[in-house]
DNA sequence: TAGGGAACAACATTGAAGTA
DNA sequence: TACTTCAATGTTGTTCCCTA
């Protein structure tokens, strides 16, 4: 039985197309929700390419700015996440190309200063509960992140998209412009390389790698909203 | 030219969905 | 509930290409 009263859907219940429609009308809540839904994935993708926390954050911000100022380009043929990931990936790869000549020197410097490969991912483990358990968890994640960092670029990007972001083979291949078979081969070899450098007992900690939540997520979301405000005519 | 790595192709495995 | 089917994914052998 219908009451005839129109019910306004909750923002959380809206699908991508509806959210984009609101975002086109500069609905701040919609913009914020889009970012909150995709921050972690975009950060992980950018981070997997650049291996730098700060630059990955920049890429995430730049991705949203590009996306939100070109929302007309989103026709809804692909998922919003796919569209955003493509932008983030292009931005990250572009930055990688620009900085390439200086990367090796910077890495050598870091190794010389610290005596070992630099640990890039800041531990942001949940600190509640047993401090020893939290410290152990942070250490395990640090080892995993370092092992992932040491993977060759093509393997690392595929590994992050497939095993951490849980994208399908097809979606990963589409994002990277590869054949699905190539994605499978790279993933298999990335896992083999990782297995060689990690104890098997660490495998359960994989899903906690590359955390992106809390203050960092909120900071980027607010920063993008502020910059969009500045761009308003 | 040999060796190593990447890509390709074929086959095996797994898990979800449908059906009796 | 057990069985079948099929799509997605994993594994492995082969081929190709680049580099020293």
Short mmCIF file of C-alpha atoms (C1' of nucleotides) in Angstrom, two decimals:
data_model
loop_
_atom_site.label_atom_id
_atom_site.label_comp_id
_atom_site.label_asym_id
_atom_site.label_seq_id
_atom_site.Cartn_x
_atom_site.Cartn_y
_atom_site.Cartn_z
CA UNK A 1 0.00 0.00 0.00
CA UNK A 2 1.44 3.38 -0.99
CA UNK A 3 0.95 6.47 1.13
CA UNK A 4 1.64 8.84 -1.74
CA UNK A 5 4.21 10.70 0.34
CA UNK A 6 7.56 11.08 -1.39
CA UNK A 7 10.37 9.76 0.80
CA UNK A 8 13.75 11.46 0.49
CA UNK A 9 16.43 8.75 0.43
CA UNK A 10 19.26 8.96 2.92
CA UNK A 11 22.52 10.13 1.37
CA UNK A 12 24.20 6.88 2.39
CA UNK A 13 21.67 4.91 0.36
CA UNK A 14 22.32 6.78 -2.90
CA UNK A 15 24.20 5.00 -5.68
CA UNK A 16 27.12 6.49 -7.59
CA UNK A 17 25.01 8.14 -10.29
CA UNK A 18 22.73 9.84 -7.78
CA UNK A 19 25.70 11.04 -5.76
CA UNK A 20 27.40 12.42 -8.87
CA UNK A 21 24.20 14.20 -9.83
CA UNK A 22 24.18 15.94 -6.45
CA UNK A 23 27.90 16.64 -6.66
CA UNK A 24 27.33 18.39 -9.98
CA UNK A 25 25.04 20.75 -8.07
CA UNK A 26 27.91 21.38 -5.61
CA UNK A 27 26.21 19.45 -2.81
CA UNK A 28 28.94 19.45 -0.15
CA UNK A 29 27.55 16.41 1.65
CA UNK A 30 27.58 14.40 -1.58
CA UNK A 31 31.15 15.48 -2.35
CA UNK A 32 32.19 14.50 1.14
CA UNK A 33 30.51 11.10 0.92
CA UNK A 34 32.12 10.34 -2.45
CA UNK A 35 35.52 11.07 -0.95
CA UNK A 36 34.88 9.07 2.19
CA UNK A 37 33.84 6.10 0.08
CA UNK A 38 36.88 6.17 -2.18
CA UNK A 39 39.70 7.73 -0.15
CA UNK A 40 41.25 4.49 0.93
CA UNK A 41 41.25 2.82 -2.47
CA UNK A 42 42.66 5.87 -4.26
CA UNK A 43 45.33 6.31 -1.60
CA UNK A 44 46.39 2.68 -1.87
CA UNK A 45 46.60 2.84 -5.66
CA UNK A 46 48.64 6.06 -5.57
CA UNK A 47 50.77 4.72 -2.75
CA UNK A 48 51.49 1.51 -4.65
CA UNK A 49 52.82 3.51 -7.60
CA UNK A 50 54.73 6.22 -5.75
CA UNK A 51 55.78 4.51 -2.50
CA UNK A 52 55.51 7.91 -0.76
CA UNK A 53 52.78 8.65 1.78
CA UNK A 54 52.81 12.42 1.31
CA UNK A 55 52.83 12.31 -2.48
CA UNK A 56 50.11 9.68 -2.50
CA UNK A 57 47.96 12.04 -0.43
CA UNK A 58 48.65 14.78 -2.97
CA UNK A 59 47.55 12.47 -5.74
CA UNK A 60 44.31 11.68 -3.93
CA UNK A 61 43.57 15.39 -3.54
CA UNK A 62 44.44 16.10 -7.14
CA UNK A 63 42.26 13.22 -8.28
CA UNK A 64 39.21 14.64 -6.53
CA UNK A 65 39.86 18.13 -7.81
CA UNK A 66 40.13 16.86 -11.36
CA UNK A 67 37.12 14.63 -10.96
CA UNK A 68 34.88 17.21 -9.32
CA UNK A 69 35.75 19.89 -11.83
CA UNK A 70 35.08 17.50 -14.73
CA UNK A 71 32.05 15.63 -13.45
CA UNK A 72 30.38 16.07 -16.82
CA UNK A 73 32.95 13.62 -18.11
CA UNK A 74 31.50 10.88 -15.94
CA UNK A 75 28.75 9.25 -17.98
CA UNK A 76 28.04 6.39 -15.63
CA UNK A 77 29.19 3.73 -18.08
CA UNK A 78 31.78 2.53 -15.57
CA UNK A 79 31.61 2.51 -11.80
CA UNK A 80 32.56 5.76 -10.13
CA UNK A 81 35.36 3.93 -8.31
CA UNK A 82 36.77 2.76 -11.65
CA UNK A 83 36.66 6.26 -13.09
CA UNK A 84 38.32 7.79 -10.02
CA UNK A 85 40.94 5.05 -9.86
CA UNK A 86 41.84 5.64 -13.49
CA UNK A 87 42.39 9.34 -12.77
CA UNK A 88 44.47 8.58 -9.69
CA UNK A 89 46.53 6.01 -11.53
CA UNK A 90 47.25 8.40 -14.39
CA UNK A 91 48.20 11.16 -11.97
CA UNK A 92 50.48 8.87 -9.97
CA UNK A 93 52.16 7.47 -13.08
CA UNK A 94 52.67 10.98 -14.42
CA UNK A 95 54.38 12.02 -11.19
CA UNK A 96 56.50 8.88 -11.25
CA UNK A 97 57.67 9.68 -14.77
CA UNK A 98 58.60 13.24 -13.75
CA UNK A 99 60.57 12.28 -10.67
CA UNK A 100 62.21 9.11 -12.04
CA UNK A 101 65.74 10.52 -12.57
CA UNK A 102 66.07 11.49 -8.91
CA UNK A 103 64.44 8.50 -7.29
CA UNK A 104 67.44 6.22 -7.16
CA UNK A 105 69.65 8.88 -5.57
CA UNK A 106 67.05 9.64 -2.93
CA UNK A 107 66.73 5.96 -2.12
CA UNK A 108 70.48 5.57 -1.80
CA UNK A 109 70.57 8.55 0.56
CA UNK A 110 67.85 7.08 2.70
CA UNK A 111 69.58 3.72 2.91
CA UNK A 112 72.88 5.35 3.79
CA UNK A 113 71.25 7.37 6.55
CA UNK A 114 69.35 4.53 8.12
CA UNK A 115 71.46 1.54 7.28
CA UNK A 116 68.50 -0.25 5.76
CA UNK A 117 65.68 0.21 3.33
CA UNK A 118 63.49 3.06 4.44
CA UNK A 119 60.25 2.14 6.16
CA UNK A 120 57.78 4.28 4.34
CA UNK A 121 54.35 3.45 5.72
CA UNK A 122 53.76 5.17 9.01
CA UNK A 123 52.27 2.78 11.57
CA UNK A 124 48.78 3.92 12.29
CA UNK A 125 47.59 0.74 13.92
CA UNK A 126 44.62 0.74 16.20
CA UNK A 127 46.17 1.39 19.58
CA UNK A 128 43.35 0.24 21.80
CA UNK A 129 43.68 -2.94 23.83
CA UNK A 130 46.85 -4.78 24.63
CA UNK A 131 49.81 -2.49 23.87
CA UNK A 132 52.06 -5.46 23.16
CA UNK A 133 49.60 -6.90 20.68
CA UNK A 134 49.26 -3.49 19.03
CA UNK A 135 53.02 -3.15 18.79
CA UNK A 136 53.34 -6.65 17.33
CA UNK A 137 50.59 -5.91 14.81
CA UNK A 138 52.30 -2.69 13.80
CA UNK A 139 55.59 -4.51 13.37
CA UNK A 140 54.02 -7.25 11.27
CA UNK A 141 52.34 -4.71 9.03
CA UNK A 142 55.60 -2.80 8.70
CA UNK A 143 57.33 -5.97 7.50
CA UNK A 144 54.58 -6.69 5.01
CA UNK A 145 54.54 -3.13 3.72
CA UNK A 146 58.29 -3.19 3.30
CA UNK A 147 58.09 -6.49 1.42
CA UNK A 148 55.40 -5.05 -0.86
CA UNK A 149 57.53 -1.94 -1.40
CA UNK A 150 60.36 -4.12 -2.59
CA UNK A 151 58.29 -5.72 -5.32
CA UNK A 152 59.03 -4.51 -8.86
CA UNK A 153 56.64 -1.72 -9.89
CA UNK A 154 54.46 -3.76 -12.30
CA UNK A 155 54.03 -6.57 -9.78
CA UNK A 156 53.36 -4.21 -6.87
CA UNK A 157 50.59 -2.30 -8.63
CA UNK A 158 48.83 -5.49 -9.69
CA UNK A 159 49.24 -6.95 -6.21
CA UNK A 160 47.74 -3.88 -4.54
CA UNK A 161 44.78 -3.71 -6.91
CA UNK A 162 44.04 -7.44 -6.76
CA UNK A 163 44.91 -8.59 -3.26
CA UNK A 164 44.51 -5.44 -1.20
CA UNK A 165 41.79 -3.60 -3.10
CA UNK A 166 40.20 -6.92 -4.10
CA UNK A 167 39.49 -5.76 -7.64
CA UNK A 168 38.67 -8.49 -10.17
CA UNK A 169 41.20 -9.66 -12.73
CA UNK A 170 39.14 -8.03 -15.45
CA UNK A 171 38.91 -4.67 -13.65
CA UNK A 172 42.60 -4.68 -12.82
CA UNK A 173 43.51 -5.48 -16.42
CA UNK A 174 41.22 -2.70 -17.62
CA UNK A 175 42.71 -0.18 -15.17
CA UNK A 176 46.27 -0.99 -16.16
CA UNK A 177 45.67 -1.57 -19.87
CA UNK A 178 46.85 -5.17 -19.65
CA UNK A 179 45.47 -8.50 -20.73
CA UNK A 180 43.79 -10.47 -17.93
CA UNK A 181 46.33 -13.26 -18.36
CA UNK A 182 49.12 -10.81 -17.73
CA UNK A 183 47.43 -9.64 -14.55
CA UNK A 184 47.19 -13.22 -13.37
CA UNK A 185 50.81 -13.96 -14.13
CA UNK A 186 52.02 -10.81 -12.43
CA UNK A 187 49.88 -11.47 -9.39
CA UNK A 188 51.12 -15.01 -9.12
CA UNK A 189 54.74 -13.91 -9.36
CA UNK A 190 54.21 -11.04 -6.94
CA UNK A 191 52.81 -13.48 -4.41
CA UNK A 192 55.69 -15.85 -4.97
CA UNK A 193 58.17 -13.05 -4.38
CA UNK A 194 56.34 -12.01 -1.25
CA UNK A 195 56.23 -15.55 0.07
CA UNK A 196 59.97 -15.73 -0.24
CA UNK A 197 60.45 -12.69 1.96
CA UNK A 198 57.71 -13.24 4.51
CA UNK A 199 56.91 -15.86 7.03
CA UNK A 200 53.68 -17.66 6.25
CA UNK A 201 52.19 -16.68 9.60
CA UNK A 202 52.08 -13.06 8.46
CA UNK A 203 49.52 -13.70 5.76
CA UNK A 204 46.54 -12.92 7.97
CA UNK A 205 47.78 -9.38 8.47
CA UNK A 206 47.58 -8.55 4.75
CA UNK A 207 44.19 -6.91 4.90
CA UNK A 208 45.48 -4.31 7.39
CA UNK A 209 48.18 -3.07 5.05
CA UNK A 210 48.06 0.51 3.76
CA UNK A 211 45.59 1.84 6.33
CA UNK A 212 43.77 4.95 5.32
CA UNK A 213 41.23 6.15 7.83
CA UNK A 214 40.67 8.50 10.71
CA UNK A 215 42.54 11.78 10.78
CA UNK A 216 44.29 11.32 7.44
CA UNK A 217 41.05 10.52 5.65
CA UNK A 218 39.27 13.47 7.28
CA UNK A 219 42.15 15.84 6.55
CA UNK A 220 42.20 15.09 2.83
CA UNK A 221 38.42 15.24 2.56
CA UNK A 222 38.32 18.67 4.21
CA UNK A 223 41.26 19.94 2.18
CA UNK A 224 39.58 19.03 -1.11
CA UNK A 225 36.33 20.67 -0.04
CA UNK A 226 38.23 23.84 0.95
CA UNK A 227 40.04 23.97 -2.40
CA UNK A 228 36.80 23.45 -4.29
CA UNK A 229 35.30 26.36 -2.35
CA UNK A 230 38.24 28.53 -3.37
CA UNK A 231 37.63 27.64 -7.02
CA UNK A 232 34.01 28.75 -6.93
CA UNK A 233 33.40 31.78 -9.13
"C1'" DT B 1 74.10 -15.74 -28.61
"C1'" DA B 2 72.68 -17.23 -24.08
"C1'" DG B 3 70.07 -16.17 -20.07
"C1'" DG B 4 66.41 -14.06 -17.72
"C1'" DG B 5 62.09 -11.95 -17.45
"C1'" DA B 6 57.51 -10.94 -19.38
"C1'" DA B 7 53.57 -12.39 -21.88
"C1'" DC B 8 50.66 -15.85 -23.59
"C1'" DA B 9 47.93 -20.03 -23.63
"C1'" DA B 10 46.09 -24.11 -21.81
"C1'" DC B 11 44.65 -26.72 -18.15
"C1'" DA B 12 43.30 -27.24 -13.11
"C1'" DT B 13 40.88 -25.67 -9.18
"C1'" DT B 14 37.42 -23.37 -6.56
"C1'" DG B 15 33.20 -21.51 -5.27
"C1'" DA B 16 28.64 -19.78 -6.17
"C1'" DA B 17 24.21 -20.50 -8.18
"C1'" DG B 18 20.69 -23.36 -10.00
"C1'" DT B 19 18.05 -27.65 -9.97
"C1'" DA B 20 16.14 -32.13 -9.00
"C1'" DT C 1 20.91 -31.95 0.42
"C1'" DA C 2 23.54 -33.61 -3.22
"C1'" DC C 3 24.74 -32.90 -7.76
"C1'" DT C 4 25.74 -30.15 -11.92
"C1'" DT C 5 27.16 -26.23 -14.37
"C1'" DC C 6 29.73 -22.30 -15.19
"C1'" DA C 7 32.46 -18.31 -14.35
"C1'" DA C 8 36.42 -16.62 -12.06
"C1'" DT C 9 40.83 -17.46 -10.64
"C1'" DG C 10 45.30 -19.96 -10.02
"C1'" DT C 11 49.15 -22.61 -11.88
"C1'" DT C 12 52.44 -23.96 -15.09
"C1'" DG C 13 54.73 -24.79 -19.49
"C1'" DT C 14 55.98 -22.46 -23.76
"C1'" DT C 15 57.23 -18.63 -26.58
"C1'" DC C 16 58.99 -14.16 -27.36
"C1'" DC C 17 61.95 -10.33 -26.59
"C1'" DC C 18 65.49 -7.63 -24.51
"C1'" DT C 19 70.07 -7.09 -22.70
"C1'" DA C 20 74.73 -8.10 -21.52
#
